Amino acid sequence: MRLIIDSLEVHCEQLGEGSDCVLLHGWGYGSELLMPLAKKLAQNHRVTLIDLPGHGKTAEPSAPYSIEDFAAIVAGVCDELGIKKACFFGHSNGGRTIIAMSRNYSRLFDRIVLCDASGIRPKRGAGYYIRVYTYKLGKLILKLPVFSQERRKRFENGHGSEDYKKLSPVMKATFSRIVNEDLTDCLDGIRVPTLLIWGENDTDTPLYMGRIMEKRIPDAALVLYNGRGHYAFAEDFAKTEAILESFFNTTQMG
């Protein structure tokens, strides 16, 4: 379905019935990557997948967005769909968006799962992230069945970097703006049970960031995926599905 939120056309999908779960993808791909998780969770929940601004089937903003704008879009979708409280799952920039939501939209939180979440600014520039998101993205996730053979061939032929080059100026500016914002101070304000799923060998959002989140979020626990990287949750979907089913089925709603 398509919704107009703050003048932006936003694409989202809903599956299943029951208590609400909202799934947010990372930078560089749409909610299609999370569909296997959504289908599993939809057996017991109403699951909402949202394509974040400029991703998937959601339109690009007319001017560069901040992470606060991303948070406002997600909150707007929830309001439009009548979602009063939900379990939230976010990978990478999806996790960053959830952390940013804690500033003004914590009313929506029941439980949170952050997977290799960004939001803590390391001592490196935007150029690093450009290389990460154009090359490692393809290397790690294009093996998954949700991607077409044509897309895989593009990467194998050395055209993965074209994905970044083809970004519009507004999305390049959005990217730079988002990755340079530090949300560490928001962590103390997350007051719901939070599960951190982290790849032991994540070099994009290194494990020390997960450790910081575990320490700063009052009710947080970290689950380490040994030998996995930035897409740990997708590298072992079965494990992730089991963890989410257990964690989300013990809700705070009543």
Short mmCIF file of N, CA and C in Angstrom, two decimals, residues 95-177:
data_model
loop_
_atom_site.label_atom_id
_atom_site.label_comp_id
_atom_site.label_asym_id
_atom_site.label_seq_id
_atom_site.Cartn_x
_atom_site.Cartn_y
_atom_site.Cartn_z
N GLY A 95 17.90 0.35 12.45
CA GLY A 95 18.13 0.45 13.89
C GLY A 95 18.39 1.88 14.31
N ARG A 96 19.16 2.59 13.50
CA ARG A 96 19.43 4.01 13.79
C ARG A 96 18.11 4.79 13.83
N THR A 97 17.22 4.47 12.90
CA THR A 97 15.93 5.16 12.85
C THR A 97 15.13 4.90 14.13
N ILE A 98 15.16 3.67 14.60
CA ILE A 98 14.45 3.34 15.84
C ILE A 98 15.05 4.11 17.02
N ILE A 99 16.37 4.16 17.09
CA ILE A 99 17.02 4.91 18.17
C ILE A 99 16.60 6.37 18.11
N ALA A 100 16.55 6.95 16.92
CA ALA A 100 16.13 8.35 16.77
C ALA A 100 14.68 8.54 17.18
N MET A 101 13.85 7.52 16.95
CA MET A 101 12.44 7.61 17.34
C MET A 101 12.27 7.76 18.85
N SER A 102 13.26 7.32 19.62
CA SER A 102 13.13 7.38 21.08
C SER A 102 13.03 8.81 21.59
N ARG A 103 13.45 9.77 20.78
CA ARG A 103 13.39 11.17 21.20
C ARG A 103 11.96 11.68 21.31
N ASN A 104 11.14 11.36 20.32
CA ASN A 104 9.79 11.94 20.26
C ASN A 104 8.67 10.93 20.12
N TYR A 105 9.01 9.66 19.85
CA TYR A 105 7.96 8.70 19.53
C TYR A 105 8.08 7.42 20.36
N SER A 106 8.63 7.51 21.54
CA SER A 106 8.81 6.32 22.37
C SER A 106 7.48 5.69 22.78
N ARG A 107 6.39 6.46 22.68
CA ARG A 107 5.06 5.93 22.97
C ARG A 107 4.72 4.71 22.11
N LEU A 108 5.39 4.59 20.96
CA LEU A 108 5.11 3.51 20.03
C LEU A 108 5.82 2.21 20.39
N PHE A 109 6.77 2.26 21.31
CA PHE A 109 7.61 1.10 21.59
C PHE A 109 6.98 0.14 22.58
N ASP A 110 6.99 -1.13 22.23
CA ASP A 110 6.70 -2.21 23.15
C ASP A 110 8.00 -2.92 23.49
N ARG A 111 8.63 -3.49 22.46
CA ARG A 111 9.96 -4.08 22.57
C ARG A 111 10.75 -3.71 21.32
N ILE A 112 12.07 -3.80 21.42
CA ILE A 112 12.94 -3.39 20.32
C ILE A 112 14.01 -4.44 20.08
N VAL A 113 14.27 -4.71 18.80
CA VAL A 113 15.42 -5.52 18.41
C VAL A 113 16.27 -4.68 17.46
N LEU A 114 17.52 -4.47 17.82
CA LEU A 114 18.46 -3.72 16.99
C LEU A 114 19.53 -4.68 16.47
N CYS A 115 19.63 -4.81 15.17
CA CYS A 115 20.59 -5.73 14.55
C CYS A 115 21.74 -4.96 13.92
N ASP A 116 22.93 -5.13 14.46
CA ASP A 116 24.10 -4.43 13.93
C ASP A 116 23.73 -3.00 13.59
N ALA A 117 23.12 -2.34 14.57
CA ALA A 117 22.56 -1.01 14.36
C ALA A 117 23.64 0.06 14.26
N SER A 118 23.40 1.02 13.40
CA SER A 118 24.24 2.21 13.36
C SER A 118 23.64 3.26 14.29
N GLY A 119 24.33 4.37 14.44
CA GLY A 119 23.86 5.43 15.33
C GLY A 119 24.95 5.98 16.22
N ILE A 120 26.00 5.18 16.42
CA ILE A 120 27.17 5.67 17.17
C ILE A 120 28.22 6.07 16.15
N ARG A 121 28.59 7.31 16.14
CA ARG A 121 29.51 7.81 15.12
C ARG A 121 30.95 7.41 15.43
N PRO A 122 31.57 6.64 14.55
CA PRO A 122 32.97 6.26 14.76
C PRO A 122 33.89 7.36 14.25
N LYS A 123 35.17 7.15 14.45
CA LYS A 123 36.14 8.15 13.98
C LYS A 123 36.55 7.86 12.55
N ARG A 124 35.60 8.00 11.65
CA ARG A 124 35.89 7.85 10.23
C ARG A 124 34.81 8.59 9.45
N GLY A 125 35.17 9.01 8.25
CA GLY A 125 34.31 9.88 7.47
C GLY A 125 33.29 9.15 6.61
N ALA A 126 32.48 9.95 5.90
CA ALA A 126 31.43 9.39 5.06
C ALA A 126 32.00 8.54 3.94
N GLY A 127 33.22 8.83 3.49
CA GLY A 127 33.82 8.06 2.42
C GLY A 127 33.93 6.59 2.76
N TYR A 128 34.20 6.31 4.03
CA TYR A 128 34.28 4.92 4.47
C TYR A 128 32.94 4.21 4.25
N TYR A 129 31.87 4.87 4.65
CA TYR A 129 30.55 4.27 4.54
C TYR A 129 30.14 4.08 3.09
N ILE A 130 30.57 4.99 2.24
CA ILE A 130 30.25 4.85 0.82
C ILE A 130 30.83 3.54 0.30
N ARG A 131 32.08 3.26 0.64
CA ARG A 131 32.70 2.01 0.19
C ARG A 131 31.99 0.80 0.80
N VAL A 132 31.64 0.92 2.09
CA VAL A 132 30.99 -0.20 2.77
C VAL A 132 29.65 -0.54 2.13
N TYR A 133 28.84 0.47 1.93
CA TYR A 133 27.47 0.20 1.50
C TYR A 133 27.36 -0.12 0.01
N THR A 134 28.37 0.17 -0.75
CA THR A 134 28.28 -0.17 -2.18
C THR A 134 28.88 -1.53 -2.48
N TYR A 135 29.91 -1.93 -1.76
CA TYR A 135 30.56 -3.19 -2.05
C TYR A 135 30.12 -4.32 -1.11
N LYS A 136 30.15 -4.09 0.18
CA LYS A 136 29.82 -5.15 1.11
C LYS A 136 28.34 -5.52 1.06
N LEU A 137 27.51 -4.54 0.76
CA LEU A 137 26.09 -4.83 0.64
C LEU A 137 25.86 -5.95 -0.37
N GLY A 138 26.41 -5.76 -1.56
CA GLY A 138 26.22 -6.77 -2.59
C GLY A 138 26.87 -8.08 -2.24
N LYS A 139 28.05 -8.04 -1.71
CA LYS A 139 28.78 -9.26 -1.38
C LYS A 139 28.04 -10.14 -0.39
N LEU A 140 27.38 -9.51 0.58
CA LEU A 140 26.79 -10.28 1.67
C LEU A 140 25.34 -10.66 1.46
N ILE A 141 24.56 -9.81 0.81
CA ILE A 141 23.13 -10.09 0.77
C ILE A 141 22.60 -10.50 -0.58
N LEU A 142 23.36 -10.27 -1.65
CA LEU A 142 22.83 -10.64 -2.96
C LEU A 142 22.76 -12.15 -3.15
N LYS A 143 23.36 -12.90 -2.23
CA LYS A 143 23.25 -14.36 -2.29
C LYS A 143 21.87 -14.84 -1.86
N LEU A 144 21.12 -13.97 -1.19
CA LEU A 144 19.83 -14.38 -0.68
C LEU A 144 18.82 -14.53 -1.81
N PRO A 145 17.87 -15.45 -1.68
CA PRO A 145 16.93 -15.74 -2.77
C PRO A 145 15.99 -14.61 -3.12
N VAL A 146 15.88 -13.59 -2.26
CA VAL A 146 14.97 -12.49 -2.59
C VAL A 146 15.51 -11.61 -3.71
N PHE A 147 16.77 -11.78 -4.09
CA PHE A 147 17.37 -10.98 -5.15
C PHE A 147 17.44 -11.76 -6.45
N SER A 148 17.25 -11.06 -7.54
CA SER A 148 17.22 -11.69 -8.85
C SER A 148 18.62 -12.06 -9.32
N GLN A 149 18.67 -12.99 -10.27
CA GLN A 149 19.94 -13.39 -10.86
C GLN A 149 20.58 -12.22 -11.58
N GLU A 150 19.76 -11.37 -12.18
CA GLU A 150 20.29 -10.19 -12.88
C GLU A 150 21.03 -9.28 -11.93
N ARG A 151 20.46 -9.08 -10.74
CA ARG A 151 21.11 -8.23 -9.75
C ARG A 151 22.43 -8.83 -9.30
N ARG A 152 22.46 -10.13 -9.13
CA ARG A 152 23.71 -10.79 -8.72
C ARG A 152 24.78 -10.61 -9.80
N LYS A 153 24.38 -10.77 -11.07
CA LYS A 153 25.33 -10.64 -12.17
C LYS A 153 25.92 -9.23 -12.23
N ARG A 154 25.10 -8.24 -11.95
CA ARG A 154 25.59 -6.87 -11.95
C ARG A 154 26.74 -6.69 -10.97
N PHE A 155 26.55 -7.26 -9.78
CA PHE A 155 27.61 -7.14 -8.78
C PHE A 155 28.84 -7.92 -9.18
N GLU A 156 28.63 -9.14 -9.65
CA GLU A 156 29.75 -9.98 -10.05
C GLU A 156 30.55 -9.36 -11.18
N ASN A 157 29.91 -8.57 -12.01
CA ASN A 157 30.59 -7.92 -13.13
C ASN A 157 31.27 -6.61 -12.74
N GLY A 158 31.23 -6.30 -11.45
CA GLY A 158 31.95 -5.13 -10.99
C GLY A 158 31.18 -3.84 -11.05
N HIS A 159 29.83 -3.94 -11.10
CA HIS A 159 29.03 -2.74 -11.21
C HIS A 159 28.34 -2.36 -9.92
N GLY A 160 28.70 -3.01 -8.81
CA GLY A 160 28.06 -2.70 -7.55
C GLY A 160 28.20 -1.25 -7.15
N SER A 161 29.35 -0.64 -7.40
CA SER A 161 29.57 0.74 -7.02
C SER A 161 28.67 1.70 -7.77
N GLU A 162 28.11 1.27 -8.89
CA GLU A 162 27.22 2.13 -9.65
C GLU A 162 25.97 2.47 -8.85
N ASP A 163 25.58 1.61 -7.92
CA ASP A 163 24.40 1.89 -7.12
C ASP A 163 24.56 3.21 -6.37
N TYR A 164 25.76 3.44 -5.82
CA TYR A 164 25.96 4.72 -5.12
C TYR A 164 26.09 5.86 -6.12
N LYS A 165 26.83 5.65 -7.18
CA LYS A 165 27.03 6.71 -8.16
C LYS A 165 25.72 7.21 -8.75
N LYS A 166 24.74 6.30 -8.83
CA LYS A 166 23.46 6.67 -9.43
C LYS A 166 22.51 7.32 -8.45
N LEU A 167 22.90 7.43 -7.18
CA LEU A 167 22.05 8.12 -6.23
C LEU A 167 21.88 9.57 -6.66
N SER A 168 20.70 10.08 -6.43
CA SER A 168 20.44 11.49 -6.73
C SER A 168 21.21 12.37 -5.75
N PRO A 169 21.41 13.64 -6.08
CA PRO A 169 22.09 14.54 -5.14
C PRO A 169 21.41 14.60 -3.77
N VAL A 170 20.08 14.54 -3.76
CA VAL A 170 19.38 14.64 -2.48
C VAL A 170 19.63 13.40 -1.62
N MET A 171 19.75 12.23 -2.25
CA MET A 171 20.01 11.03 -1.46
C MET A 171 21.46 10.95 -1.02
N LYS A 172 22.37 11.44 -1.83
CA LYS A 172 23.77 11.51 -1.40
C LYS A 172 23.90 12.43 -0.19
N ALA A 173 23.21 13.57 -0.25
CA ALA A 173 23.26 14.52 0.86
C ALA A 173 22.58 13.93 2.10
N THR A 174 21.50 13.19 1.90
CA THR A 174 20.82 12.53 3.01
C THR A 174 21.74 11.51 3.67
N PHE A 175 22.41 10.72 2.84
CA PHE A 175 23.35 9.71 3.33
C PHE A 175 24.43 10.34 4.20
N SER A 176 25.05 11.40 3.68
CA SER A 176 26.13 12.06 4.40
C SER A 176 25.64 12.65 5.72
N ARG A 177 24.46 13.23 5.68
CA ARG A 177 23.90 13.86 6.87
C ARG A 177 23.61 12.82 7.95
#
